[in-house]
Short mmCIF file of N, CA and C in Angstrom, two decimals:
data_model
loop_
_atom_site.label_atom_id
_atom_site.label_comp_id
_atom_site.label_asym_id
_atom_site.label_seq_id
_atom_site.Cartn_x
_atom_site.Cartn_y
_atom_site.Cartn_z
N UNK A 1 201.99 55.35 206.80
CA UNK A 1 202.84 55.27 205.70
C UNK A 1 201.94 55.40 204.50
N UNK A 2 202.26 56.25 203.55
CA UNK A 2 201.71 56.16 202.42
C UNK A 2 201.64 54.85 201.51
N UNK A 3 200.67 54.76 200.73
CA UNK A 3 200.41 53.37 200.02
C UNK A 3 201.46 53.04 199.10
N UNK A 4 201.99 53.99 198.56
CA UNK A 4 203.00 53.82 197.48
C UNK A 4 204.25 53.34 198.02
N UNK A 5 204.63 53.81 199.32
CA UNK A 5 205.82 53.56 200.04
C UNK A 5 205.69 52.10 200.57
N UNK A 6 204.34 51.69 201.10
CA UNK A 6 204.32 50.51 201.57
C UNK A 6 204.42 49.35 200.31
N UNK A 7 203.83 49.74 199.10
CA UNK A 7 204.03 48.75 198.22
C UNK A 7 205.57 48.60 197.72
N UNK A 8 206.23 49.72 197.79
CA UNK A 8 207.54 49.68 197.54
C UNK A 8 208.35 48.88 198.48
N UNK A 9 207.93 48.97 199.68
CA UNK A 9 208.76 48.10 200.78
C UNK A 9 208.17 46.67 200.73
N UNK A 10 207.12 46.20 200.41
CA UNK A 10 206.58 44.83 200.18
C UNK A 10 207.39 44.28 198.86
N UNK A 11 207.35 44.92 197.87
CA UNK A 11 208.18 44.60 196.77
C UNK A 11 209.53 44.18 197.19
N UNK A 12 210.30 45.09 197.86
CA UNK A 12 211.59 44.95 198.21
C UNK A 12 211.68 43.70 198.95
N UNK A 13 210.71 43.47 200.04
CA UNK A 13 210.72 42.26 200.79
C UNK A 13 210.54 41.08 199.99
N UNK A 14 209.68 40.97 199.12
CA UNK A 14 209.53 39.93 198.15
C UNK A 14 210.63 39.56 197.42
N UNK A 15 211.41 40.67 196.73
CA UNK A 15 212.53 40.53 195.81
C UNK A 15 213.65 39.90 196.65
N UNK A 16 213.88 40.13 197.91
CA UNK A 16 215.04 39.77 198.83
C UNK A 16 214.70 38.47 199.45
N UNK A 17 213.70 38.02 199.51
CA UNK A 17 213.12 36.76 200.07
C UNK A 17 213.79 35.49 199.36
N UNK A 18 214.27 34.48 199.85
CA UNK A 18 214.87 33.53 199.34
C UNK A 18 214.06 32.65 198.32
N UNK A 19 214.64 32.18 197.42
CA UNK A 19 213.75 31.83 196.16
C UNK A 19 213.73 30.19 196.68
N UNK A 20 212.39 29.80 196.56
CA UNK A 20 212.24 28.36 196.71
C UNK A 20 212.72 27.67 195.55
N UNK A 21 213.69 26.48 195.72
CA UNK A 21 214.06 25.73 194.79
C UNK A 21 213.56 24.29 194.80
N UNK A 22 213.27 23.63 193.65
CA UNK A 22 212.78 22.38 193.73
C UNK A 22 213.99 21.37 194.13
N UNK A 23 213.59 20.20 194.68
CA UNK A 23 214.42 19.37 195.07
C UNK A 23 214.70 18.52 193.80
N UNK A 24 216.04 18.35 193.39
CA UNK A 24 216.59 17.60 192.15
C UNK A 24 215.98 16.32 192.14
N UNK A 25 215.51 15.78 191.05
CA UNK A 25 214.84 14.55 190.99
C UNK A 25 215.78 13.52 189.92
N UNK A 26 215.77 12.30 190.19
CA UNK A 26 216.35 11.50 189.24
C UNK A 26 215.90 11.64 187.84
N UNK A 27 216.45 11.99 186.80
CA UNK A 27 215.84 12.25 185.58
C UNK A 27 215.96 11.08 184.64
N UNK A 28 217.53 10.70 184.43
CA UNK A 28 217.73 9.72 183.51
C UNK A 28 218.57 8.66 184.29
N UNK A 29 218.44 7.38 183.92
CA UNK A 29 219.31 6.34 184.64
C UNK A 29 219.71 5.28 183.81
N UNK A 30 221.04 5.09 183.65
CA UNK A 30 221.17 3.58 182.72
C UNK A 30 222.18 3.01 183.91
N UNK A 31 221.58 1.91 184.70
CA UNK A 31 222.31 1.30 185.76
C UNK A 31 221.87 -0.08 185.89
N UNK A 32 221.97 -0.84 184.76
CA UNK A 32 221.37 -2.33 184.74
C UNK A 32 222.40 -3.09 185.70
N UNK A 33 221.67 -4.16 186.47
CA UNK A 33 222.50 -5.10 187.25
C UNK A 33 223.04 -6.18 186.51
N UNK A 34 224.19 -6.71 186.87
CA UNK A 34 224.63 -8.03 186.14
C UNK A 34 226.17 -7.78 186.10
N UNK A 35 226.91 -8.59 185.52
CA UNK A 35 228.25 -8.64 185.39
C UNK A 35 228.96 -8.05 184.23
N UNK A 36 229.23 -6.68 184.26
CA UNK A 36 229.61 -6.02 183.13
C UNK A 36 231.05 -5.72 183.16
N UNK A 37 231.57 -5.22 182.01
CA UNK A 37 233.00 -5.05 181.77
C UNK A 37 232.92 -3.22 182.12
N UNK A 38 234.15 -2.59 181.99
CA UNK A 38 234.35 -1.07 181.98
C UNK A 38 235.26 -0.71 181.13
N UNK A 39 235.22 0.56 180.72
CA UNK A 39 236.08 1.15 179.79
C UNK A 39 237.09 2.26 180.51
N UNK A 40 238.22 2.14 180.02
CA UNK A 40 239.22 2.87 180.63
C UNK A 40 239.03 4.54 180.56
N UNK A 41 239.31 5.24 181.39
CA UNK A 41 239.13 6.71 181.71
C UNK A 41 240.77 7.04 182.00
N UNK A 42 241.55 7.72 180.94
CA UNK A 42 242.84 8.00 181.11
C UNK A 42 243.20 9.24 180.34
N UNK A 43 244.44 9.53 180.41
CA UNK A 43 244.96 10.67 179.82
C UNK A 43 244.99 10.38 178.23
N UNK A 44 245.00 9.14 177.71
CA UNK A 44 244.89 9.07 176.44
C UNK A 44 243.57 8.57 175.71
N UNK A 45 242.37 8.52 176.68
CA UNK A 45 241.13 8.35 176.11
C UNK A 45 240.05 8.76 177.04
N UNK A 46 239.19 9.46 176.56
CA UNK A 46 238.01 9.95 177.29
C UNK A 46 236.80 9.24 176.64
N UNK A 47 235.93 8.86 177.70
CA UNK A 47 234.76 8.26 177.49
C UNK A 47 233.46 9.20 177.12
N UNK A 48 232.59 9.01 176.48
CA UNK A 48 231.28 9.93 176.13
C UNK A 48 230.16 9.07 176.09
N UNK A 49 229.31 9.64 176.87
CA UNK A 49 227.92 9.00 176.76
C UNK A 49 226.96 10.02 176.56
N UNK A 50 225.92 9.90 175.69
CA UNK A 50 224.90 11.02 175.52
C UNK A 50 223.69 10.43 176.15
N UNK A 51 222.97 11.44 176.55
CA UNK A 51 221.42 11.06 177.11
C UNK A 51 220.51 12.17 176.81
N UNK A 52 219.28 11.72 176.68
CA UNK A 52 217.96 12.58 176.34
C UNK A 52 217.49 12.92 177.68
N UNK A 53 217.30 14.36 177.73
CA UNK A 53 216.64 14.82 179.00
C UNK A 53 215.26 14.44 178.98
N UNK A 54 214.73 14.12 180.38
CA UNK A 54 213.21 13.81 180.38
C UNK A 54 212.25 14.89 180.95
N UNK A 55 213.00 15.67 181.83
CA UNK A 55 212.17 16.78 182.37
C UNK A 55 212.98 18.11 182.33
N UNK A 56 211.94 19.03 181.82
CA UNK A 56 212.49 20.44 181.74
C UNK A 56 212.87 21.06 183.11
N UNK A 57 213.97 21.75 183.28
CA UNK A 57 214.36 22.42 184.53
C UNK A 57 215.79 22.68 184.49
N UNK A 58 216.53 22.29 185.64
CA UNK A 58 217.79 22.77 185.60
C UNK A 58 218.85 21.29 185.95
N UNK A 59 219.64 21.18 185.26
CA UNK A 59 220.40 19.83 185.40
C UNK A 59 221.66 20.44 186.47
N UNK A 60 221.72 19.62 187.70
CA UNK A 60 222.37 19.95 188.69
C UNK A 60 223.45 18.82 189.24
N UNK A 61 223.21 17.70 188.83
CA UNK A 61 224.16 16.82 189.07
C UNK A 61 224.14 15.63 188.34
N UNK A 62 225.47 14.82 188.32
CA UNK A 62 225.47 13.68 187.46
C UNK A 62 226.30 12.82 188.18
N UNK A 63 225.79 11.36 188.25
CA UNK A 63 226.67 10.44 189.02
C UNK A 63 226.91 9.34 187.87
N UNK A 64 228.30 8.98 188.02
CA UNK A 64 228.66 7.77 187.21
C UNK A 64 229.23 6.67 187.84
N UNK A 65 229.02 5.33 187.41
CA UNK A 65 229.35 4.24 188.07
C UNK A 65 230.70 3.91 187.61
N UNK A 66 231.91 4.33 188.57
CA UNK A 66 233.34 4.21 187.99
C UNK A 66 233.96 3.81 189.22
N UNK A 67 235.12 3.24 188.99
CA UNK A 67 236.25 2.63 189.85
C UNK A 67 237.56 3.21 189.68
N UNK A 68 238.28 3.20 190.76
CA UNK A 68 239.62 3.72 190.50
C UNK A 68 240.51 2.42 190.66
N UNK A 69 241.82 2.35 190.12
CA UNK A 69 242.76 1.36 190.17
C UNK A 69 243.54 1.50 191.43
N UNK A 70 244.16 0.63 191.75
CA UNK A 70 245.17 0.54 193.13
C UNK A 70 245.92 1.92 193.16
N UNK A 71 246.67 2.23 192.10
CA UNK A 71 247.71 3.29 191.98
C UNK A 71 247.11 4.72 191.55
N UNK A 72 245.75 4.83 191.36
CA UNK A 72 245.24 5.98 190.80
C UNK A 72 245.55 7.22 191.84
N UNK A 73 246.03 8.59 191.35
CA UNK A 73 246.00 9.64 192.23
C UNK A 73 245.67 10.69 191.49
N UNK A 74 245.41 10.80 190.38
CA UNK A 74 244.73 12.15 189.66
C UNK A 74 243.33 12.19 189.76
N UNK A 75 242.82 13.43 189.76
CA UNK A 75 241.20 13.81 189.72
C UNK A 75 240.64 13.21 188.63
N UNK A 76 239.35 12.92 188.69
CA UNK A 76 238.38 12.32 187.85
C UNK A 76 237.67 13.61 187.40
N UNK A 77 237.64 14.04 186.01
CA UNK A 77 236.81 15.13 185.64
C UNK A 77 235.68 14.76 184.61
N UNK A 78 234.65 15.62 185.12
CA UNK A 78 233.21 15.35 184.10
C UNK A 78 232.98 16.54 183.55
N UNK A 79 232.42 16.50 182.61
CA UNK A 79 231.94 17.66 181.69
C UNK A 79 230.70 17.42 180.95
N UNK A 80 229.85 18.38 180.81
CA UNK A 80 228.50 18.21 180.16
C UNK A 80 228.56 19.14 178.92
N UNK A 81 228.02 18.54 177.88
CA UNK A 81 228.09 19.19 176.55
C UNK A 81 226.75 19.19 175.71
N UNK A 82 226.51 20.33 175.12
CA UNK A 82 225.42 20.16 174.11
C UNK A 82 226.01 19.37 172.94
N UNK A 83 225.22 19.04 172.04
CA UNK A 83 225.59 17.80 170.93
C UNK A 83 225.30 18.59 169.59
N UNK A 84 226.10 18.21 168.51
CA UNK A 84 225.89 18.72 167.07
C UNK A 84 225.02 17.64 166.54
N UNK A 85 224.71 17.76 165.28
CA UNK A 85 223.87 17.08 164.50
C UNK A 85 224.24 15.70 164.49
N UNK A 86 225.31 15.23 164.66
CA UNK A 86 225.87 13.89 164.68
C UNK A 86 225.61 13.13 165.92
N UNK A 87 225.11 14.17 167.08
CA UNK A 87 225.01 13.56 168.37
C UNK A 87 226.59 13.54 169.25
N UNK A 88 227.64 14.29 168.82
CA UNK A 88 228.77 14.37 169.42
C UNK A 88 228.81 15.80 170.02
N UNK A 89 229.75 15.67 171.04
CA UNK A 89 229.93 17.13 172.04
C UNK A 89 230.18 18.11 171.12
N UNK A 90 229.66 19.28 171.37
CA UNK A 90 229.81 20.49 170.71
C UNK A 90 230.08 21.63 171.49
N UNK A 91 229.27 22.15 172.65
CA UNK A 91 229.76 23.13 173.47
C UNK A 91 229.68 22.78 174.70
N UNK A 92 230.71 23.21 175.53
CA UNK A 92 230.93 22.98 176.83
C UNK A 92 229.79 23.51 177.51
N UNK A 93 229.10 22.96 178.59
CA UNK A 93 227.99 23.60 179.51
C UNK A 93 228.43 23.65 180.73
N UNK A 94 228.99 22.77 181.37
CA UNK A 94 229.30 22.75 182.84
C UNK A 94 230.58 21.59 182.94
N UNK A 95 231.05 21.83 184.29
CA UNK A 95 232.09 20.72 184.41
C UNK A 95 232.23 20.52 185.87
N UNK A 96 232.97 19.60 186.35
CA UNK A 96 233.00 19.22 187.69
C UNK A 96 234.18 18.35 187.92
N UNK A 97 234.98 18.21 189.09
CA UNK A 97 235.88 17.20 189.31
C UNK A 97 235.78 16.66 190.52
N UNK A 98 236.22 15.62 190.87
CA UNK A 98 236.39 14.87 192.22
C UNK A 98 237.89 14.27 192.26
N UNK A 99 238.37 14.53 193.62
CA UNK A 99 239.63 13.82 193.81
C UNK A 99 239.43 12.36 194.09
N UNK A 100 240.61 11.76 194.00
CA UNK A 100 240.54 10.23 193.97
C UNK A 100 240.06 9.69 195.35
N UNK A 101 240.22 10.64 196.39
CA UNK A 101 240.07 10.30 197.79
C UNK A 101 238.35 10.35 197.88
N UNK A 102 237.59 10.62 196.93
CA UNK A 102 236.27 10.58 197.04
C UNK A 102 235.52 9.50 196.39
N UNK A 103 236.42 8.63 195.99
CA UNK A 103 236.12 7.30 195.52
C UNK A 103 236.06 6.23 196.59
N UNK A 104 235.52 5.15 196.30
CA UNK A 104 235.60 3.92 197.27
C UNK A 104 236.99 2.99 197.03
N UNK A 105 237.10 2.29 197.78
CA UNK A 105 238.60 1.46 197.67
C UNK A 105 238.43 0.85 196.18
N UNK A 106 239.69 0.67 195.86
CA UNK A 106 240.11 0.41 194.50
C UNK A 106 239.25 -1.11 193.93
N UNK A 107 238.82 -0.87 192.61
CA UNK A 107 238.02 -1.95 191.82
C UNK A 107 236.53 -2.28 192.39
N UNK A 108 236.16 -1.15 193.10
CA UNK A 108 234.49 -1.30 193.45
C UNK A 108 233.95 -0.36 192.54
N UNK A 109 232.88 -0.30 192.21
CA UNK A 109 232.16 0.45 191.32
C UNK A 109 230.74 1.21 191.80
N UNK A 110 231.15 2.15 192.66
CA UNK A 110 229.88 2.82 193.15
C UNK A 110 229.78 4.13 192.40
N UNK A 111 228.41 4.63 192.38
CA UNK A 111 228.09 5.84 191.81
C UNK A 111 228.73 7.00 192.45
N UNK A 112 229.54 7.72 191.64
CA UNK A 112 230.27 8.94 192.20
C UNK A 112 229.44 9.99 191.70
N UNK A 113 229.21 10.79 192.43
CA UNK A 113 228.31 12.27 192.32
C UNK A 113 229.21 13.43 191.84
N UNK A 114 228.74 14.20 190.76
CA UNK A 114 229.43 15.44 190.43
C UNK A 114 228.40 16.39 190.59
N UNK A 115 228.73 17.50 191.52
CA UNK A 115 227.63 18.47 191.49
C UNK A 115 228.31 19.55 190.65
N UNK A 116 227.50 19.87 189.58
CA UNK A 116 227.87 20.59 188.23
C UNK A 116 228.37 22.11 188.91
N UNK A 117 229.39 22.72 188.47
CA UNK A 117 229.96 23.95 188.72
C UNK A 117 228.88 25.06 188.31
N UNK A 118 228.57 24.96 187.07
CA UNK A 118 227.38 25.56 186.37
C UNK A 118 226.04 24.79 186.19
N UNK A 119 225.03 25.26 186.80
CA UNK A 119 223.73 24.46 186.35
C UNK A 119 223.19 24.75 185.18
N UNK A 120 222.85 23.64 184.74
CA UNK A 120 222.56 23.76 183.22
C UNK A 120 220.91 23.63 182.78
N UNK A 121 220.40 24.75 182.24
CA UNK A 121 219.07 24.84 182.10
C UNK A 121 218.77 23.73 180.85
N UNK A 122 217.82 22.95 181.10
CA UNK A 122 217.51 21.87 180.09
C UNK A 122 215.93 21.88 179.62
N UNK A 123 215.67 21.37 178.51
CA UNK A 123 214.27 21.25 178.26
C UNK A 123 214.10 19.58 177.97
N UNK A 124 213.03 19.10 178.18
CA UNK A 124 212.50 17.71 177.64
C UNK A 124 212.96 17.64 176.30
N UNK A 125 213.76 16.49 176.13
CA UNK A 125 214.16 16.08 174.66
C UNK A 125 215.59 16.50 174.43
N UNK A 126 216.17 17.37 175.00
CA UNK A 126 217.47 17.83 174.79
C UNK A 126 218.37 16.68 174.71
N UNK A 127 219.17 16.66 173.86
CA UNK A 127 220.49 15.62 173.84
C UNK A 127 221.64 16.08 174.10
N UNK A 128 222.17 15.68 175.39
CA UNK A 128 223.51 16.14 175.92
C UNK A 128 224.46 15.11 176.03
N UNK A 129 225.73 15.47 176.19
CA UNK A 129 226.79 14.45 176.32
C UNK A 129 227.48 14.63 177.64
N UNK A 130 227.79 13.36 178.18
CA UNK A 130 228.71 13.60 179.47
C UNK A 130 230.12 12.95 178.95
N UNK A 131 231.07 13.69 179.26
CA UNK A 131 232.32 13.33 178.94
C UNK A 131 233.17 12.98 180.46
N UNK A 132 233.97 11.91 180.60
CA UNK A 132 234.54 11.51 181.65
C UNK A 132 236.00 11.44 181.22
N UNK A 133 237.01 12.03 182.01
CA UNK A 133 238.34 12.14 181.60
C UNK A 133 239.31 12.25 182.98
N UNK A 134 240.66 11.99 182.70
CA UNK A 134 241.36 12.12 183.75
C UNK A 134 242.77 12.19 183.30
N UNK A 135 243.67 12.92 184.01
CA UNK A 135 245.04 12.97 183.44
C UNK A 135 245.85 11.66 183.91
N UNK A 136 245.23 10.71 184.43
CA UNK A 136 245.72 9.47 184.77
C UNK A 136 246.39 8.66 183.62
N UNK A 137 247.67 8.27 183.75
CA UNK A 137 248.48 7.65 182.57
C UNK A 137 247.63 6.45 182.29
N UNK A 138 247.84 5.93 181.06
CA UNK A 138 247.40 4.67 180.65
C UNK A 138 248.30 3.88 179.76
N UNK A 139 249.33 4.37 179.63
CA UNK A 139 250.51 3.72 178.80
C UNK A 139 251.29 2.58 179.48
N UNK A 140 251.64 1.68 178.61
CA UNK A 140 252.45 0.70 179.03
C UNK A 140 253.98 1.07 179.09
N UNK A 141 254.76 0.72 179.76
CA UNK A 141 254.51 -0.73 180.63
C UNK A 141 254.00 -0.42 181.85
N UNK A 142 253.84 -1.68 182.77
CA UNK A 142 253.05 -1.18 183.98
C UNK A 142 254.05 -0.43 185.04
N UNK A 143 253.52 0.37 185.99
CA UNK A 143 252.13 -0.10 186.62
C UNK A 143 250.98 0.77 185.86
N UNK A 144 251.30 1.32 184.46
CA UNK A 144 250.06 2.32 184.13
C UNK A 144 248.85 1.98 184.27
N UNK A 145 248.39 0.49 183.92
CA UNK A 145 246.83 -0.15 184.11
C UNK A 145 246.44 0.18 185.44
N UNK A 146 247.11 0.19 186.41
CA UNK A 146 247.01 0.24 187.85
C UNK A 146 246.74 1.85 188.19
N UNK A 147 246.68 2.70 187.54
CA UNK A 147 246.54 4.02 187.76
C UNK A 147 245.31 4.66 187.11
N UNK A 148 244.86 4.12 186.13
CA UNK A 148 243.70 4.63 185.41
C UNK A 148 242.28 4.42 186.18
N UNK A 149 241.16 5.06 185.62
CA UNK A 149 239.82 5.11 186.19
C UNK A 149 238.98 3.87 185.17
N UNK A 150 237.97 3.24 185.59
CA UNK A 150 237.35 2.40 184.79
C UNK A 150 235.87 2.89 185.02
N UNK A 151 234.92 3.03 183.84
CA UNK A 151 233.72 3.35 183.84
C UNK A 151 232.87 2.25 183.42
N UNK A 152 232.00 1.60 184.13
CA UNK A 152 231.06 0.61 184.16
C UNK A 152 230.39 0.65 182.75
N UNK A 153 230.37 -0.35 181.97
CA UNK A 153 229.80 -0.26 180.83
C UNK A 153 229.00 -1.54 180.55
N UNK A 154 227.96 -1.58 179.76
CA UNK A 154 227.05 -2.46 179.48
C UNK A 154 225.66 -2.29 179.35
N UNK A 155 224.83 -3.00 178.66
CA UNK A 155 223.61 -2.83 178.56
C UNK A 155 223.01 -1.76 177.44
N UNK A 156 221.92 -1.61 177.29
CA UNK A 156 221.31 -0.71 176.10
C UNK A 156 220.43 0.34 176.72
N UNK A 157 220.97 1.73 176.62
CA UNK A 157 220.16 2.83 177.07
C UNK A 157 219.69 3.35 175.76
N UNK A 158 218.32 3.31 175.54
CA UNK A 158 217.49 3.87 174.36
C UNK A 158 217.71 5.39 174.04
N UNK A 159 218.10 6.25 175.03
CA UNK A 159 218.19 7.69 174.94
C UNK A 159 219.31 8.19 174.53
N UNK A 160 220.40 7.29 174.29
CA UNK A 160 221.65 7.94 173.95
C UNK A 160 222.74 6.56 173.48
N UNK A 161 223.77 7.14 173.25
CA UNK A 161 224.89 6.12 172.70
C UNK A 161 226.48 6.50 173.57
N UNK A 162 227.07 5.39 173.54
CA UNK A 162 228.44 5.62 174.12
C UNK A 162 229.45 5.73 172.97
N UNK A 163 230.79 6.37 173.26
CA UNK A 163 231.63 6.27 172.41
C UNK A 163 232.94 6.59 173.23
N UNK A 164 234.02 6.24 172.69
CA UNK A 164 235.56 6.21 173.20
C UNK A 164 236.10 7.31 172.20
N UNK A 165 236.81 8.35 172.84
CA UNK A 165 237.78 9.20 172.10
C UNK A 165 239.17 8.97 172.34
N UNK A 166 239.97 8.55 171.44
CA UNK A 166 241.25 8.25 171.47
C UNK A 166 242.15 8.97 170.64
N UNK A 167 242.73 10.20 171.07
CA UNK A 167 243.28 11.18 170.12
C UNK A 167 242.14 11.82 169.40
N UNK A 168 242.30 11.71 167.92
CA UNK A 168 241.24 12.35 167.13
C UNK A 168 240.28 11.31 166.63
N UNK A 169 240.43 10.07 167.05
CA UNK A 169 239.56 8.92 166.62
C UNK A 169 238.33 8.85 167.68
N UNK A 170 237.13 8.63 167.03
CA UNK A 170 235.91 8.49 167.82
C UNK A 170 235.68 6.96 167.65
N UNK A 171 235.43 6.07 168.51
CA UNK A 171 235.12 4.77 168.55
C UNK A 171 233.66 4.52 169.06
N UNK A 172 232.67 4.48 168.32
CA UNK A 172 231.46 4.06 168.84
C UNK A 172 231.15 2.66 169.51
N UNK A 173 230.48 2.77 170.62
CA UNK A 173 230.58 1.39 171.34
C UNK A 173 229.09 0.81 171.19
N UNK A 174 229.14 -0.54 171.51
CA UNK A 174 227.81 -1.44 171.05
C UNK A 174 226.94 -1.25 172.48
N UNK A 175 227.44 -0.91 173.71
CA UNK A 175 226.62 -0.90 174.78
C UNK A 175 226.75 0.50 175.37
N UNK A 176 226.07 0.71 176.48
CA UNK A 176 226.15 2.17 177.07
C UNK A 176 226.74 2.12 178.50
N UNK A 177 227.53 3.36 179.04
CA UNK A 177 228.02 3.53 180.06
C UNK A 177 227.04 3.78 181.13
N UNK A 178 227.26 3.25 182.47
CA UNK A 178 226.25 3.61 183.53
C UNK A 178 226.25 5.02 184.18
N UNK A 179 225.23 5.58 184.18
CA UNK A 179 225.06 6.96 184.85
C UNK A 179 223.61 7.33 185.23
N UNK A 180 223.51 8.44 186.12
CA UNK A 180 222.32 8.88 186.49
C UNK A 180 222.49 10.45 186.53
N UNK A 181 221.37 11.03 185.78
CA UNK A 181 221.44 12.51 185.91
C UNK A 181 220.18 13.09 186.82
N UNK A 182 220.41 14.18 187.59
CA UNK A 182 219.47 14.83 188.23
C UNK A 182 219.09 16.20 187.91
N UNK A 183 217.51 16.43 187.88
CA UNK A 183 217.20 17.71 187.45
C UNK A 183 216.27 18.06 188.37
N UNK A 184 216.56 19.61 188.60
CA UNK A 184 215.61 20.47 189.35
C UNK A 184 214.37 20.72 188.39
N UNK A 185 213.29 20.05 188.57
CA UNK A 185 212.20 20.31 187.82
C UNK A 185 211.77 21.83 187.80
N UNK A 186 211.29 22.22 186.51
CA UNK A 186 210.85 23.62 186.20
C UNK A 186 209.37 23.54 186.86
N UNK A 187 209.39 24.66 187.64
CA UNK A 187 208.09 25.03 188.32
C UNK A 187 207.42 26.21 187.71
N UNK A 188 206.05 25.98 187.76
CA UNK A 188 205.32 27.20 187.33
C UNK A 188 205.25 28.27 188.00
#
């Protein structure tokens, strides 16, 4: 076989070989232990937590410490956003959803993982925003509070801030929401 033909065959074999991917690592975490409260996630309010990326690579998964209430039936929706100059969500980068059946029994606060539908390239120092939302009603009269989600809240995360969006109003929070981000590190 002539050398150019062998070289082309080798090049084709290399290009079609599976690409090795790095295993995602825990990049950012705000999960203090203690007796903390929670913020409602429902049709009338979206919770937002910003975070600063620690490792360049690809953001693949986000986990949030969240509970469902006894009558919850709607999906829980997570989205990842770039941020504007004020640190507020700007451009949608990726989204994921989990059914209520993916959560533990009511009123427990496990970390619920969302594998992102679109993997997000990130660089160290990027400020991104996590939004958590649901179509679950939160209006009175009862049983509305029994159908919403609750996102664990408390402690201070130095790399971001939390806020609640209720209609057009944005309400800054004094403490931060509990989350974990996972990045596939950039390989040379």
